[in-house]
PDB file of C-alpha atoms and ligand atoms in Angstrom:
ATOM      1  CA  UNK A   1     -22.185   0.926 -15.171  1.00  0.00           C
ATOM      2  CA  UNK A   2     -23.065  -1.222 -12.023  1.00  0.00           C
ATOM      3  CA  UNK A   3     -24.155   0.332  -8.943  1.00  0.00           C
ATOM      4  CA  UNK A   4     -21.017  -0.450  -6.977  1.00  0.00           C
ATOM      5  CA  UNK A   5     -18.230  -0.463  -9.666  1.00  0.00           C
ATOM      6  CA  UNK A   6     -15.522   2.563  -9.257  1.00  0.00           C
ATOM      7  CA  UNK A   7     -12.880   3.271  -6.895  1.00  0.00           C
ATOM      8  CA  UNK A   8     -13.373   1.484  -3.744  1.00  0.00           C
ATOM      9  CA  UNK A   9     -14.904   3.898  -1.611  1.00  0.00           C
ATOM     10  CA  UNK A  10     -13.310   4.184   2.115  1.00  0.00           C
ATOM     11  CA  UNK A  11     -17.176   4.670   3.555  1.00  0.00           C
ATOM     12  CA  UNK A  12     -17.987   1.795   1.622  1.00  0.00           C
ATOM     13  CA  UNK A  13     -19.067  -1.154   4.031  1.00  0.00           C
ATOM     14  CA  UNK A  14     -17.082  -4.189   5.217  1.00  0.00           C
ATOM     15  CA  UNK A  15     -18.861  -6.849   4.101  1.00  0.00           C
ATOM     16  CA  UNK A  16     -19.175  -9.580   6.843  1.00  0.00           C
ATOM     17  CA  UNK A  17     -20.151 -13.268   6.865  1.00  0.00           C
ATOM     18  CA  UNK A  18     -23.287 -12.611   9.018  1.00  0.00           C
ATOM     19  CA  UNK A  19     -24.414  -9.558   6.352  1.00  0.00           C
ATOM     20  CA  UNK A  20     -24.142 -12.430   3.789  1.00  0.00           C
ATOM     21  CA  UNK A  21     -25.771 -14.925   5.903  1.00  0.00           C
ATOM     22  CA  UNK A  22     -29.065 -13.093   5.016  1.00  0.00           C
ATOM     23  CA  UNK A  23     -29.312 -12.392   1.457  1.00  0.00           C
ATOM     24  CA  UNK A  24     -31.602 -14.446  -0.512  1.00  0.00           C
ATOM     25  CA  UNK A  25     -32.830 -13.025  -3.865  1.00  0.00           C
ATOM     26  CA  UNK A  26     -36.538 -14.613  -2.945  1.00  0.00           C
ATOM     27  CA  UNK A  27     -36.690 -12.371   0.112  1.00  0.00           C
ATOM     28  CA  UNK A  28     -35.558  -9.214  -2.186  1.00  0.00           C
ATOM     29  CA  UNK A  29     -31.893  -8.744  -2.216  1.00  0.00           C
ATOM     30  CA  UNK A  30     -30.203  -8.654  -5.479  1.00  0.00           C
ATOM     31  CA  UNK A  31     -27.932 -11.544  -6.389  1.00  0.00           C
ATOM     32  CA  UNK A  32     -24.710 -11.285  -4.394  1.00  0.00           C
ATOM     33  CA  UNK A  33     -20.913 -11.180  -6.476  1.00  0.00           C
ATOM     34  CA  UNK A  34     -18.060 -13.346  -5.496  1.00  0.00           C
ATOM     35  CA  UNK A  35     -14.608 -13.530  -7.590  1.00  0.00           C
ATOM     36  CA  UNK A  36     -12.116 -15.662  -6.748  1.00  0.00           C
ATOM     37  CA  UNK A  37      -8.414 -14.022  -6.266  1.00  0.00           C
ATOM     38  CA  UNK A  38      -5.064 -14.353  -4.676  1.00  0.00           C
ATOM     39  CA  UNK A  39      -2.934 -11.974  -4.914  1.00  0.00           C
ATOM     40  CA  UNK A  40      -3.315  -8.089  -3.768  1.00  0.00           C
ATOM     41  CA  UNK A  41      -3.413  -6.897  -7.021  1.00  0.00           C
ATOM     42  CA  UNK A  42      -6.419  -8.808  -7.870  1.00  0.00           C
ATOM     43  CA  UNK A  43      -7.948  -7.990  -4.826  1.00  0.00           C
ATOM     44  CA  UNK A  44      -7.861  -4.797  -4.898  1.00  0.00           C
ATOM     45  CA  UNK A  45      -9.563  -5.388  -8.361  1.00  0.00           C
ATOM     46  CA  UNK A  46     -12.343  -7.235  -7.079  1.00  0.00           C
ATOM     47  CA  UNK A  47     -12.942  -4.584  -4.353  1.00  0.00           C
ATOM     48  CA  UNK A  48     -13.400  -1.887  -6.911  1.00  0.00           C
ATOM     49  CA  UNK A  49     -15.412  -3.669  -9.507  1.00  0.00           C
ATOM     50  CA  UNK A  50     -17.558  -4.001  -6.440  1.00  0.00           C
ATOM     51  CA  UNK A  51     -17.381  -7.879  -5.960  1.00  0.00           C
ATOM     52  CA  UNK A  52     -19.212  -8.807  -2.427  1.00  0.00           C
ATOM     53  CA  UNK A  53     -17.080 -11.946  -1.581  1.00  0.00           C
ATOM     54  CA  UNK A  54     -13.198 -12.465  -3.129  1.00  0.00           C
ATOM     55  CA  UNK A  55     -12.540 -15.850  -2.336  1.00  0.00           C
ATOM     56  CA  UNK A  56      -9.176 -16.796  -2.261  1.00  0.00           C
ATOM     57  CA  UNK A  57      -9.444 -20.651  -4.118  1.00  0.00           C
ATOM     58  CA  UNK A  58      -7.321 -23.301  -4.165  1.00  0.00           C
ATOM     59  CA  UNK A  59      -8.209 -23.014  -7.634  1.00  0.00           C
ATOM     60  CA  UNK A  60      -5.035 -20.995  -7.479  1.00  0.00           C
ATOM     61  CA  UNK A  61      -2.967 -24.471  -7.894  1.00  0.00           C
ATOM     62  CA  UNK A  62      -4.465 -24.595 -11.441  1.00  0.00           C
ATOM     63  CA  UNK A  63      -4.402 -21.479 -12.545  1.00  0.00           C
ATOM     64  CA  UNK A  64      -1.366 -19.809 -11.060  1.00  0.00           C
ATOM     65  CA  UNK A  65       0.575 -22.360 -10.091  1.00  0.00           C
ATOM     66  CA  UNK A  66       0.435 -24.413 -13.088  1.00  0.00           C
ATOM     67  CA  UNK A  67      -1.274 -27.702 -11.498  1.00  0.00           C
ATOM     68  CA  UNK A  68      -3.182 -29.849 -13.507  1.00  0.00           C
ATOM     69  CA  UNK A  69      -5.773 -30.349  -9.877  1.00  0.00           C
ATOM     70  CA  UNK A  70      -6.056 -28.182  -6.934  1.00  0.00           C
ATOM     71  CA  UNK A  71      -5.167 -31.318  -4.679  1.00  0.00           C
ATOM     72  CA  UNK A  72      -1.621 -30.252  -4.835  1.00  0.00           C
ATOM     73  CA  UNK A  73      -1.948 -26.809  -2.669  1.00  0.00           C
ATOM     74  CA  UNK A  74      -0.990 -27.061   1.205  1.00  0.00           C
ATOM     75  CA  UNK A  75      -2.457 -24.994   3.986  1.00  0.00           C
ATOM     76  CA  UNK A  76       0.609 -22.788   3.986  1.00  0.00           C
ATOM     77  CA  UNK A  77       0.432 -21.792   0.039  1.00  0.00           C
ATOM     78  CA  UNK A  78      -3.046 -21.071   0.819  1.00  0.00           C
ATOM     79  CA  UNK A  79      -1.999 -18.767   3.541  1.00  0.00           C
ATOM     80  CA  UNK A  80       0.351 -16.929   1.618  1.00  0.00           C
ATOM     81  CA  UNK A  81      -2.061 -16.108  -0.781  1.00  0.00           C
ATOM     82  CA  UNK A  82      -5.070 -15.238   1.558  1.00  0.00           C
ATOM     83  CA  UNK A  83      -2.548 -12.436   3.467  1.00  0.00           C
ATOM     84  CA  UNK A  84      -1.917 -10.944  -0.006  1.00  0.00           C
ATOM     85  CA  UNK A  85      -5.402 -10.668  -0.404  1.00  0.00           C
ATOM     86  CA  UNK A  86      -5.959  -9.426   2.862  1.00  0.00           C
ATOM     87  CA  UNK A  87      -3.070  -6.624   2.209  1.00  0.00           C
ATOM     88  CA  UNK A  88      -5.059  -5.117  -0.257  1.00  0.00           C
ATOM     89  CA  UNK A  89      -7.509  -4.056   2.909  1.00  0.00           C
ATOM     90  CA  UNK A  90     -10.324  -5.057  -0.212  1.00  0.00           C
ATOM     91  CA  UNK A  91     -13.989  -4.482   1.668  1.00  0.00           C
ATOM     92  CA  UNK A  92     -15.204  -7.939   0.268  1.00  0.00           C
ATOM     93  CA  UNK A  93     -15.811 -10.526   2.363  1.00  0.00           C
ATOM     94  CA  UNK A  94     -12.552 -12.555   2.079  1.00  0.00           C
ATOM     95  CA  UNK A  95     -13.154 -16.321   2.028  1.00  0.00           C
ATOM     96  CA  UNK A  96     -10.279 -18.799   2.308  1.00  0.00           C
ATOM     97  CA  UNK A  97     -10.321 -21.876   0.940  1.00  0.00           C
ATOM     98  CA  UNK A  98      -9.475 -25.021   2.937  1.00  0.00           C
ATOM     99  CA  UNK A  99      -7.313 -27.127   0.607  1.00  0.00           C
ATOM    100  CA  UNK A 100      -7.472 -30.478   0.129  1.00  0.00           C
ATOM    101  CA  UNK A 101      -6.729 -33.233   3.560  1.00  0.00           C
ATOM    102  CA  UNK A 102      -6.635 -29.865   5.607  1.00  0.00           C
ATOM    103  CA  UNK A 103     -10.106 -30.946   7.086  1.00  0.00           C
ATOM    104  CA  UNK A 104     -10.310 -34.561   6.817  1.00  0.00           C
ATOM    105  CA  UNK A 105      -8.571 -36.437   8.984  1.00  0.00           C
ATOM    106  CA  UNK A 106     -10.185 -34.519  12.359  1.00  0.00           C
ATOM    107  CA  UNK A 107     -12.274 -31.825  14.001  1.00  0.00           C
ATOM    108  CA  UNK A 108      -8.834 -30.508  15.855  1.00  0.00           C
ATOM    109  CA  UNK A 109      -6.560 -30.384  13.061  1.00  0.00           C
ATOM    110  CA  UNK A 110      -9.733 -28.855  10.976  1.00  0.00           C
ATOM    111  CA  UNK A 111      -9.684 -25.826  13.545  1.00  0.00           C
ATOM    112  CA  UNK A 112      -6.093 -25.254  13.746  1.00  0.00           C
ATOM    113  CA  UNK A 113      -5.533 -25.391   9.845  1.00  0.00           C
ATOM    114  CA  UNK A 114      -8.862 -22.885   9.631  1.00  0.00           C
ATOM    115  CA  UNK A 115      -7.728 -20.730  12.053  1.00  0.00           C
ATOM    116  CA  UNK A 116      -3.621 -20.573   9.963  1.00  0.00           C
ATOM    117  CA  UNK A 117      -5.945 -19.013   7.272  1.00  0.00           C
ATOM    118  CA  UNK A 118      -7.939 -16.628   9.905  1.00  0.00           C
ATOM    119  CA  UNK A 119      -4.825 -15.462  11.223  1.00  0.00           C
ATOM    120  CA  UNK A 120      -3.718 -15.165   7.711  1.00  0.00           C
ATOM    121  CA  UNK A 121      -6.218 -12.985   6.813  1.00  0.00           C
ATOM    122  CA  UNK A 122      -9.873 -15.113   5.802  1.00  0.00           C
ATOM    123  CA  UNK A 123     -12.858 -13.722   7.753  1.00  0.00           C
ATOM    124  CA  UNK A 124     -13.973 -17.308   7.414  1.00  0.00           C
ATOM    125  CA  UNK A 125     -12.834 -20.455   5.514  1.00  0.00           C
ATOM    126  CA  UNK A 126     -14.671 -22.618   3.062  1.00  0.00           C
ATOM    127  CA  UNK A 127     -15.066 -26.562   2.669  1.00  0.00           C
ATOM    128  CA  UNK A 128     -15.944 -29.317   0.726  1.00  0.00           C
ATOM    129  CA  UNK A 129     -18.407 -31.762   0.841  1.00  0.00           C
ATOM    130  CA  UNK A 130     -21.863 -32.592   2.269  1.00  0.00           C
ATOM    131  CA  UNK A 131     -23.214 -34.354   5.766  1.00  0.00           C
ATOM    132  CA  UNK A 132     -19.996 -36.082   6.128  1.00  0.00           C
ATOM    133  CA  UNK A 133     -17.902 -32.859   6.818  1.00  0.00           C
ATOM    134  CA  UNK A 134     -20.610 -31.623   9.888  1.00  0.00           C
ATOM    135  CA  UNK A 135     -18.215 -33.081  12.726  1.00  0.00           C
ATOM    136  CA  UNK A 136     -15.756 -30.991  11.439  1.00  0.00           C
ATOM    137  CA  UNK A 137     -18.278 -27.811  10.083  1.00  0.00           C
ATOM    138  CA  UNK A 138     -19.670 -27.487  13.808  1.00  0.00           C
ATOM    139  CA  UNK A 139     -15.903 -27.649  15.572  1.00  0.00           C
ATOM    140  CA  UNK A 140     -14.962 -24.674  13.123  1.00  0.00           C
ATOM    141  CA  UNK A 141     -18.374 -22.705  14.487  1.00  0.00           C
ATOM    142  CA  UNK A 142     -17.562 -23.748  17.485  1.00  0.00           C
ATOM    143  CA  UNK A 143     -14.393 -21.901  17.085  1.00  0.00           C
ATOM    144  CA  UNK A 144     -16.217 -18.686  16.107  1.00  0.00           C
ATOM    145  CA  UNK A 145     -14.908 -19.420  12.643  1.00  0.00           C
ATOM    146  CA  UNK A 146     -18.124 -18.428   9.784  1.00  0.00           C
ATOM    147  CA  UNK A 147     -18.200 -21.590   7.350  1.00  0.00           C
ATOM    148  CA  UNK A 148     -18.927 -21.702   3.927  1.00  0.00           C
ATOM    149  CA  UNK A 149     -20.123 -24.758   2.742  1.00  0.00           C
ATOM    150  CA  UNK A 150     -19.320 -26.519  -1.289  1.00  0.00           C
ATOM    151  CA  UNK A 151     -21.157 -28.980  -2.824  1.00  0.00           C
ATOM    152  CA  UNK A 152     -22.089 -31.006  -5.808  1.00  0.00           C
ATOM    153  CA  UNK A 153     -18.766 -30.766  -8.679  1.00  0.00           C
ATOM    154  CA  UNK A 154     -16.221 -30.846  -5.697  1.00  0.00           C
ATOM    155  CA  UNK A 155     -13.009 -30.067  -7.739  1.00  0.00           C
ATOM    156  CA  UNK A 156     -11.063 -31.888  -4.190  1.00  0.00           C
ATOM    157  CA  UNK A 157     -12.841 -34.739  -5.040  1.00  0.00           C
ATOM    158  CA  UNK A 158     -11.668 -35.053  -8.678  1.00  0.00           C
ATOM    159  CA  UNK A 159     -10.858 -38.671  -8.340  1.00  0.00           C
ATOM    160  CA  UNK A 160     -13.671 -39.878  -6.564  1.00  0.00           C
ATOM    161  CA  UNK A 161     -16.226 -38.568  -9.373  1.00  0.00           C
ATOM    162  CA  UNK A 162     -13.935 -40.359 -11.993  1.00  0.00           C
ATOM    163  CA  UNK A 163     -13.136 -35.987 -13.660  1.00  0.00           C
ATOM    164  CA  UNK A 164     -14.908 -32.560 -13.070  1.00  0.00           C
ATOM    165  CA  UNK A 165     -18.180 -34.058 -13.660  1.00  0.00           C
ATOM    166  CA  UNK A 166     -21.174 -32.164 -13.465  1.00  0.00           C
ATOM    167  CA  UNK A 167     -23.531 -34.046 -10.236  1.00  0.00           C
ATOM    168  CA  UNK A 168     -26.522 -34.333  -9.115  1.00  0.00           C
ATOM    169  CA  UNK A 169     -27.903 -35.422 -12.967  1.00  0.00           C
ATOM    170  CA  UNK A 170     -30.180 -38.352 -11.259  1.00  0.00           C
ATOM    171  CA  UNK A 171     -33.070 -37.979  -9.126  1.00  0.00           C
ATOM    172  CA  UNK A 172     -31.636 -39.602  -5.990  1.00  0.00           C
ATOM    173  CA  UNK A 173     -28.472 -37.706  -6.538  1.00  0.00           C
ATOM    174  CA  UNK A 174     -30.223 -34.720  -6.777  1.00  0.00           C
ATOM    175  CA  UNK A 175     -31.992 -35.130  -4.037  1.00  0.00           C
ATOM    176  CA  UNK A 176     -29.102 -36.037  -1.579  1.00  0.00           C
ATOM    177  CA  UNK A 177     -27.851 -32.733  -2.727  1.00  0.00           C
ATOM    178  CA  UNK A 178     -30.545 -31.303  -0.767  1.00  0.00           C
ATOM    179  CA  UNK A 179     -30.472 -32.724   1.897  1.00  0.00           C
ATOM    180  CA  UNK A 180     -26.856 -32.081   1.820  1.00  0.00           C
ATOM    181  CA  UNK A 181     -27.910 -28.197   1.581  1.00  0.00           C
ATOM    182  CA  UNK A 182     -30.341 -28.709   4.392  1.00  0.00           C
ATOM    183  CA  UNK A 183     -27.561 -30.226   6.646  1.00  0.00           C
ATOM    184  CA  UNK A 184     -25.276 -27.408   5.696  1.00  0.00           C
ATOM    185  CA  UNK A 185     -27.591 -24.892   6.980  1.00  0.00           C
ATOM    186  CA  UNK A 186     -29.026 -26.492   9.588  1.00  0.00           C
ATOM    187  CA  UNK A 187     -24.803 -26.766  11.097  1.00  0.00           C
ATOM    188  CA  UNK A 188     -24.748 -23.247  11.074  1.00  0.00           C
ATOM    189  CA  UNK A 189     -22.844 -22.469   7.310  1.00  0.00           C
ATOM    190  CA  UNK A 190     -23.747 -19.279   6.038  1.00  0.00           C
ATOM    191  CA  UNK A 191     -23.916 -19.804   2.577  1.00  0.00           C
ATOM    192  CA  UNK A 192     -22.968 -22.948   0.137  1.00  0.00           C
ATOM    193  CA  UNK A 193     -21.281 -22.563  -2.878  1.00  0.00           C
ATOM    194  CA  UNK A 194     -23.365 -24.842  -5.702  1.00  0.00           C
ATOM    195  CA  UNK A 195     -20.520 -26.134  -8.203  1.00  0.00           C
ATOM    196  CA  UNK A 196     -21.472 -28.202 -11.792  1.00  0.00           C
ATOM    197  CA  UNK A 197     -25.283 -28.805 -10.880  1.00  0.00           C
ATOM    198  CA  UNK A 198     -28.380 -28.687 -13.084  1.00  0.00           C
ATOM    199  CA  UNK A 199     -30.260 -25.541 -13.216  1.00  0.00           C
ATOM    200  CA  UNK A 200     -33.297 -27.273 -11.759  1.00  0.00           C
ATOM    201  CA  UNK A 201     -31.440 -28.680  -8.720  1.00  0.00           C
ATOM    202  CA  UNK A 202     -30.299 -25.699  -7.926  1.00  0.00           C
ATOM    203  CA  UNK A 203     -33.551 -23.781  -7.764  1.00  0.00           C
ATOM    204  CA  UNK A 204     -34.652 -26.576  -5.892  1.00  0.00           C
ATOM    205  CA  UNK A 205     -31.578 -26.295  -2.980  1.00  0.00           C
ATOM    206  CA  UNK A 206     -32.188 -22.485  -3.474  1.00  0.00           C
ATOM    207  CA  UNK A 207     -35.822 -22.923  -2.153  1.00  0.00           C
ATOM    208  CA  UNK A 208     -34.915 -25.316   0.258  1.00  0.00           C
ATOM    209  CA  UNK A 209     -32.459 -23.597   2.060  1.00  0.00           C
ATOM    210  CA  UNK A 210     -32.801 -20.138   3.985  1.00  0.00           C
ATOM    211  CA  UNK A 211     -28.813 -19.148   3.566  1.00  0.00           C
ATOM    212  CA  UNK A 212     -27.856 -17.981  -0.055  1.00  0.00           C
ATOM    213  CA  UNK A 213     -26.855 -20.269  -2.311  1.00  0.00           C
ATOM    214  CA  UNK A 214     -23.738 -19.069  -4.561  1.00  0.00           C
ATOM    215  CA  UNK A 215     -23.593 -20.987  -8.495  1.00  0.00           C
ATOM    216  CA  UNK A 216     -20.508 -21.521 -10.439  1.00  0.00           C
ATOM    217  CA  UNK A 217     -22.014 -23.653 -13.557  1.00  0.00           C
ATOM    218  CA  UNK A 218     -25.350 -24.081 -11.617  1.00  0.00           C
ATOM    219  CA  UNK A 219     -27.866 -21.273 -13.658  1.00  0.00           C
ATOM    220  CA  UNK A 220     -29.520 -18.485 -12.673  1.00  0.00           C
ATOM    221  CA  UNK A 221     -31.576 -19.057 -10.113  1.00  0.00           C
ATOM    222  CA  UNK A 222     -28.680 -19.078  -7.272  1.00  0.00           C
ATOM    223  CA  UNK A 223     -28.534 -16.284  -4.634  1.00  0.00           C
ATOM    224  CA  UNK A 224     -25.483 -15.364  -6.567  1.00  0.00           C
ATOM    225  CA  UNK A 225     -22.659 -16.294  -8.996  1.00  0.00           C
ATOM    226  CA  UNK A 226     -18.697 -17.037  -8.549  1.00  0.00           C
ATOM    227  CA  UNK A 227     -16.333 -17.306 -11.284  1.00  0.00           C
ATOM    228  CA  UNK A 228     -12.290 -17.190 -11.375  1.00  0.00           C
ATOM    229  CA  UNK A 229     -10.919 -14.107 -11.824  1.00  0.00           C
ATOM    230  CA  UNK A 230      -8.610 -15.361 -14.735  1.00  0.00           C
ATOM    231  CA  UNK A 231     -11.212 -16.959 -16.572  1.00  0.00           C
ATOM    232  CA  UNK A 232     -13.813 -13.812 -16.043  1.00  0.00           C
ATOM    233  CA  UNK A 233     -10.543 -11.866 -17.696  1.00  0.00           C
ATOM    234  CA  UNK A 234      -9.428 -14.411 -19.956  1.00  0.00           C
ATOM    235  CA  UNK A 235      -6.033 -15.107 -18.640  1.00  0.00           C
ATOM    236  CA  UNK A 236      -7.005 -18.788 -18.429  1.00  0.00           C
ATOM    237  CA  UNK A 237      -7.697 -20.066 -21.990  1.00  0.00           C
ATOM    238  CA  UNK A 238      -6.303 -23.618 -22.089  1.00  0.00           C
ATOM    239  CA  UNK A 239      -9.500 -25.050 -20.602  1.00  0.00           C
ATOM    240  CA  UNK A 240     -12.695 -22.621 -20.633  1.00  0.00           C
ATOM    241  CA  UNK A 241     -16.162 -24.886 -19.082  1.00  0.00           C
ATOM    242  CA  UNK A 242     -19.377 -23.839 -20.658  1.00  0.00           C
ATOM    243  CA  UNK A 243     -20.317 -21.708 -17.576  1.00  0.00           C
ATOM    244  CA  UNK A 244     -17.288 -19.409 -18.182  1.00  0.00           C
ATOM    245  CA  UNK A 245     -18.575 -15.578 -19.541  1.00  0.00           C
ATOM    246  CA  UNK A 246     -15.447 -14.401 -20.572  1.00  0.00           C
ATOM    247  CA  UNK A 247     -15.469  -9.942 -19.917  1.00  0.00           C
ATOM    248  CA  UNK A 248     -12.104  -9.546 -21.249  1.00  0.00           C
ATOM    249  CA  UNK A 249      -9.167 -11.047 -23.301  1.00  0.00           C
ATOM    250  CA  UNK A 250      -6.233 -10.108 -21.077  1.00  0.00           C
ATOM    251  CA  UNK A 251      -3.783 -12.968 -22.237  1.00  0.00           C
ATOM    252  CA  UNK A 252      -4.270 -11.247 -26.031  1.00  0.00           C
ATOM    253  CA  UNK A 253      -3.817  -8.087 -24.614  1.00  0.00           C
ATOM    254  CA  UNK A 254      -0.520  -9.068 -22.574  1.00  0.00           C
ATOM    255  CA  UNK A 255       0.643 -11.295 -25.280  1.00  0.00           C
ATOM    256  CA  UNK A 256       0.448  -8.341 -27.701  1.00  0.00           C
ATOM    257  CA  UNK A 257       1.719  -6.129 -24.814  1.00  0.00           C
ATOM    258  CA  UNK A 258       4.442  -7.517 -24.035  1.00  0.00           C
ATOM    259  CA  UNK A 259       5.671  -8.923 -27.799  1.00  0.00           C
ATOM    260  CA  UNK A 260       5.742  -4.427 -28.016  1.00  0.00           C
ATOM    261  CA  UNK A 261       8.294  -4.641 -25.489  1.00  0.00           C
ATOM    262  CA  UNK A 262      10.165  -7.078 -26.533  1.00  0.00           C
ATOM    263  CA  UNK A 263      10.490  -5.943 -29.933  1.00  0.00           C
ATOM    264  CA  UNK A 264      11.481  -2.111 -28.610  1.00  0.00           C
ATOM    265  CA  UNK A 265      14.178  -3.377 -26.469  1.00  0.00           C
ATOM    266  CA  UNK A 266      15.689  -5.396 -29.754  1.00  0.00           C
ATOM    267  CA  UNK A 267      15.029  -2.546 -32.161  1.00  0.00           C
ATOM    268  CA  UNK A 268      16.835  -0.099 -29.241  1.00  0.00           C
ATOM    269  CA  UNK A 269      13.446   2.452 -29.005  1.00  0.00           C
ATOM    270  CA  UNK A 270      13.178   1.193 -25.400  1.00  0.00           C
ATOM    271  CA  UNK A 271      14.317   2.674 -23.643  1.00  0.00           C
ATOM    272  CA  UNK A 272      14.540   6.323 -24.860  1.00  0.00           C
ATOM    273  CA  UNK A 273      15.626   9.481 -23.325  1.00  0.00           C
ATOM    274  CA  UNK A 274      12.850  10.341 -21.084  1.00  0.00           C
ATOM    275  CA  UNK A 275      12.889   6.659 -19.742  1.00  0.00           C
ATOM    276  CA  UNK A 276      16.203   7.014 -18.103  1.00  0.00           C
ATOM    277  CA  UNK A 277      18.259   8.679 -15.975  1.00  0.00           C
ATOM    278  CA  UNK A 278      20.459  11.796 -16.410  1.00  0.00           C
ATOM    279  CA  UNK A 279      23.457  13.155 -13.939  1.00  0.00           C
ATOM    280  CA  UNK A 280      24.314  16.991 -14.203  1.00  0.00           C
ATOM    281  CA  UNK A 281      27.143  17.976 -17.129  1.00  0.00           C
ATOM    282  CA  UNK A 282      29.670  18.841 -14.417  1.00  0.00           C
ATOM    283  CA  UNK A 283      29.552  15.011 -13.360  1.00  0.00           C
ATOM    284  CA  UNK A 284      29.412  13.797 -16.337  1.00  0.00           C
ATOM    285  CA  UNK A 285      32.340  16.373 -17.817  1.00  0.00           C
ATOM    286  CA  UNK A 286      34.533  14.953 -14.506  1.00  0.00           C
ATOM    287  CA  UNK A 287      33.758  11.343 -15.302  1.00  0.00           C
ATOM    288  CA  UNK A 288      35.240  12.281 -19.015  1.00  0.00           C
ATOM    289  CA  UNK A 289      32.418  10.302 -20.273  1.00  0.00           C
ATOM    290  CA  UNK A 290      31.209  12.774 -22.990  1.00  0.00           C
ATOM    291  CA  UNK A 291      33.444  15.639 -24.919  1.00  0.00           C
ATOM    292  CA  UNK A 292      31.273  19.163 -26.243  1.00  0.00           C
ATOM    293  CA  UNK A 293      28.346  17.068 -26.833  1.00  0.00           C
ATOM    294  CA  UNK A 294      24.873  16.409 -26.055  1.00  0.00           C
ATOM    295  CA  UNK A 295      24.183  15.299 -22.546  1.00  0.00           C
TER     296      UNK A 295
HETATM  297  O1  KIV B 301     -11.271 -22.684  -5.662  1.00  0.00           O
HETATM  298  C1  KIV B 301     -12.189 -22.141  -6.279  1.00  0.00           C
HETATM  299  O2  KIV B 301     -11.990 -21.273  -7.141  1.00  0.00           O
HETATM  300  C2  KIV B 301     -13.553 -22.558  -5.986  1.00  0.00           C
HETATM  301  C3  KIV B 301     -14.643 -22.000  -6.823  1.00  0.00           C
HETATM  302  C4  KIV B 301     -14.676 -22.703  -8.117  1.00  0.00           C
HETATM  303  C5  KIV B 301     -15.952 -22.020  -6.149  1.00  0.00           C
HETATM  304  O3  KIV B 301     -13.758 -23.334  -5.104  1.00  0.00           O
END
C-alpha cells in the first residue's frame, strides 16, 4: 500500500502551492500525484488515496457533462464544481481550471474570472498556453493568485492544432516548448502541467526548468503525473488515449450494480422487510389496515 493512502488523516498537511513550488524529483523528492475531480465525493477520494494536487478540470465538460470539447464550460460551471471540491475540506492542493476565453481577451477580466474560482474555493487557478499568456500570468501573481502553467496538447486549443494532437514532435517545436517552460517559470508559475509531449521533450523541459513539471501522456521523467479521475477508475470508456492506466472498472461494476437493482425492484425482492419502515400494531390496528395478521 502507498505511503499516504488511508483515511485522510486530520494532522495530515495542507498542501500549498508554494510546498509544490519546490519539488523536483532531480533534487530528491518523490514524484508528486495530481487527480483531476469535481465533485465532493471525488474529492474526498482523492484526499484519501493520498493525491497531492486534485485539480478541478474543465475536462469535466467531457466527461461529466457529456461535451464532445471542454470549450463549452463557462467560468461559473467551473465554480460550481471547484466549491464542491472545496466542501470536501480534501488536504490536496486544489487547482481550478480557467476555462476556455476566461483569460484571453485581458489581464483585468483574467484576474476577476481567477479570483470567481479563488473565492470559489481554488488555492490557485491553472492556464493554457505558452509566452503569449505572460501579460495575463503576471496580473494573476500580481493578484497574489499561485499560477499553474499548461502546455504542449492544449485540449482549449483543439481547433487550432487541427484534434488532440500530440506536440512538440519536431525539433523547433520542441524546442519552443522550452522556452515556453522557461518563460513559465521565469513569470513566477509554480509548476506546468506537460500534456501529449514526447518522452524526450519532456526530460528535456524537466531539466530546464527549476519548478516541477507535472505529465499527462508525457513519460516518466516528469516531476509527477495527472490523470482524470474517471479514466484512472474506468468510468470513461468511450475514448481511452494510450497514456490512460486504467486501476479500476467502475462503469462494469455500476453497470452490473445497478442492472441488480433494477432487476430486484421488478422481481419485488427490493425492497424487503428490513428495508422499510414499520408503525406500531396499535396504529396500524386504528388505521384498519391489517386484521390478526402479521405486522
Ligand atoms: O482539465 C483537465 O483535466 C486537464 C488535465 C488533462 C491536465 O487540464
Amino acid at each position: 500500500m502507498a505511503e499516504n493512502a488511508g483515511a485522510d488523516h486530520p494532522a495530515r498537511k495542507k498542501v500549498t502551492a508554494p510546498s509544490i513550488g519546490s519539488k523536483k524529483v532531480a533534487e530528491g523528492h518523490e514524484p508528486m500525484v495530481m487527480l483531476t475531480a469535481y465533485d465532493a465525493p471525488g474529492a474526498r477520494m482523492a484526499s484519501e488515496a493520498g493525491a497531492d494536487m486534485i485539480l478541478v478540470g474543465d475536462s469535466v465538460a467531457m466527461v461529466v457533462l457529456g461535451y464532445d470539447d471542454t470549450l463549452q464550460v463557462t467560468v461559473d460551471d467551473m465554480a460550481h464544481h471547484t466549491a464542491a471540491v472545496a466542501r470536501a475540506k480534501p488536504h490536496c492542493l486544489i487547482v481550478g481550471d480557467l476555462p476556455w476565453m476566461s483569460y484571453h481577451v485581458s489581464a483585468e477580466e483574467t484576474v476577476r474570472n481567477a479570483a470567481t474560482l479563488i473565492r470559489a474555493g481554488a488555492e490557485c487557478v491553472k492556464l493554457e498556453g505558452g509566452r503569449k499568456r505572460l501579460p495575463m500570468i503576471e496580473a494573476l501573481i500580481d493578484a497574489e493568485i499561485p499560477v499553474m502553467g499548461h502546455l504542449g496538447l492544449t485540449p482549449q486549443s483543439v481547433h487550432t492544432m487541427g484534434g488532440f494532437k500530440v506536440q512538440g514532435k519536431k525539433a523547433d517545436a520542441a524546442l519552443a516548448l522550452v522556452e515556453d517552460a522557461k518563460a513559465l517559470a521565469h513569470a513566477g508559475c509554480f509548476a506546468v502541467v506537460l500534456e501529449g509531449v514526447p518522452v524526450r521533450v519532456a526530460e528535456m523541459i524537466t531539466n530546464a526548468i527549476d519548478i516541477p513539471t507535472i505529465g499527462i501522456g508525457a513519460g516518466p521523467h516528469c516531476d509527477g503525473q495527472v490523470l482524470v479521475y474517471h479514466d484512472v477508475l474506468g468510468i470513461e470508456d468511450r475514448f481511452v488515449p494510450k497514456f490512460v492506466r486504467r486501476y479500476a472498472d467502475l462503469k462494469s461494476a455500476s453497470i452490473d450494480a445497478l442492472s441488480q437493482y433494477a432487476a430486484d425492484v421488478r422481481s419485488g425482492a427490493f425492497p424487503n422487510d428490513e428495508e422499510s419502515y414499520h408503525m406500531g400494531d396499535s396504529e396500524a390496528d386504528a388505521l384498519g389496515l391489517y386484521g390478526s395478521g402479521e405486522r
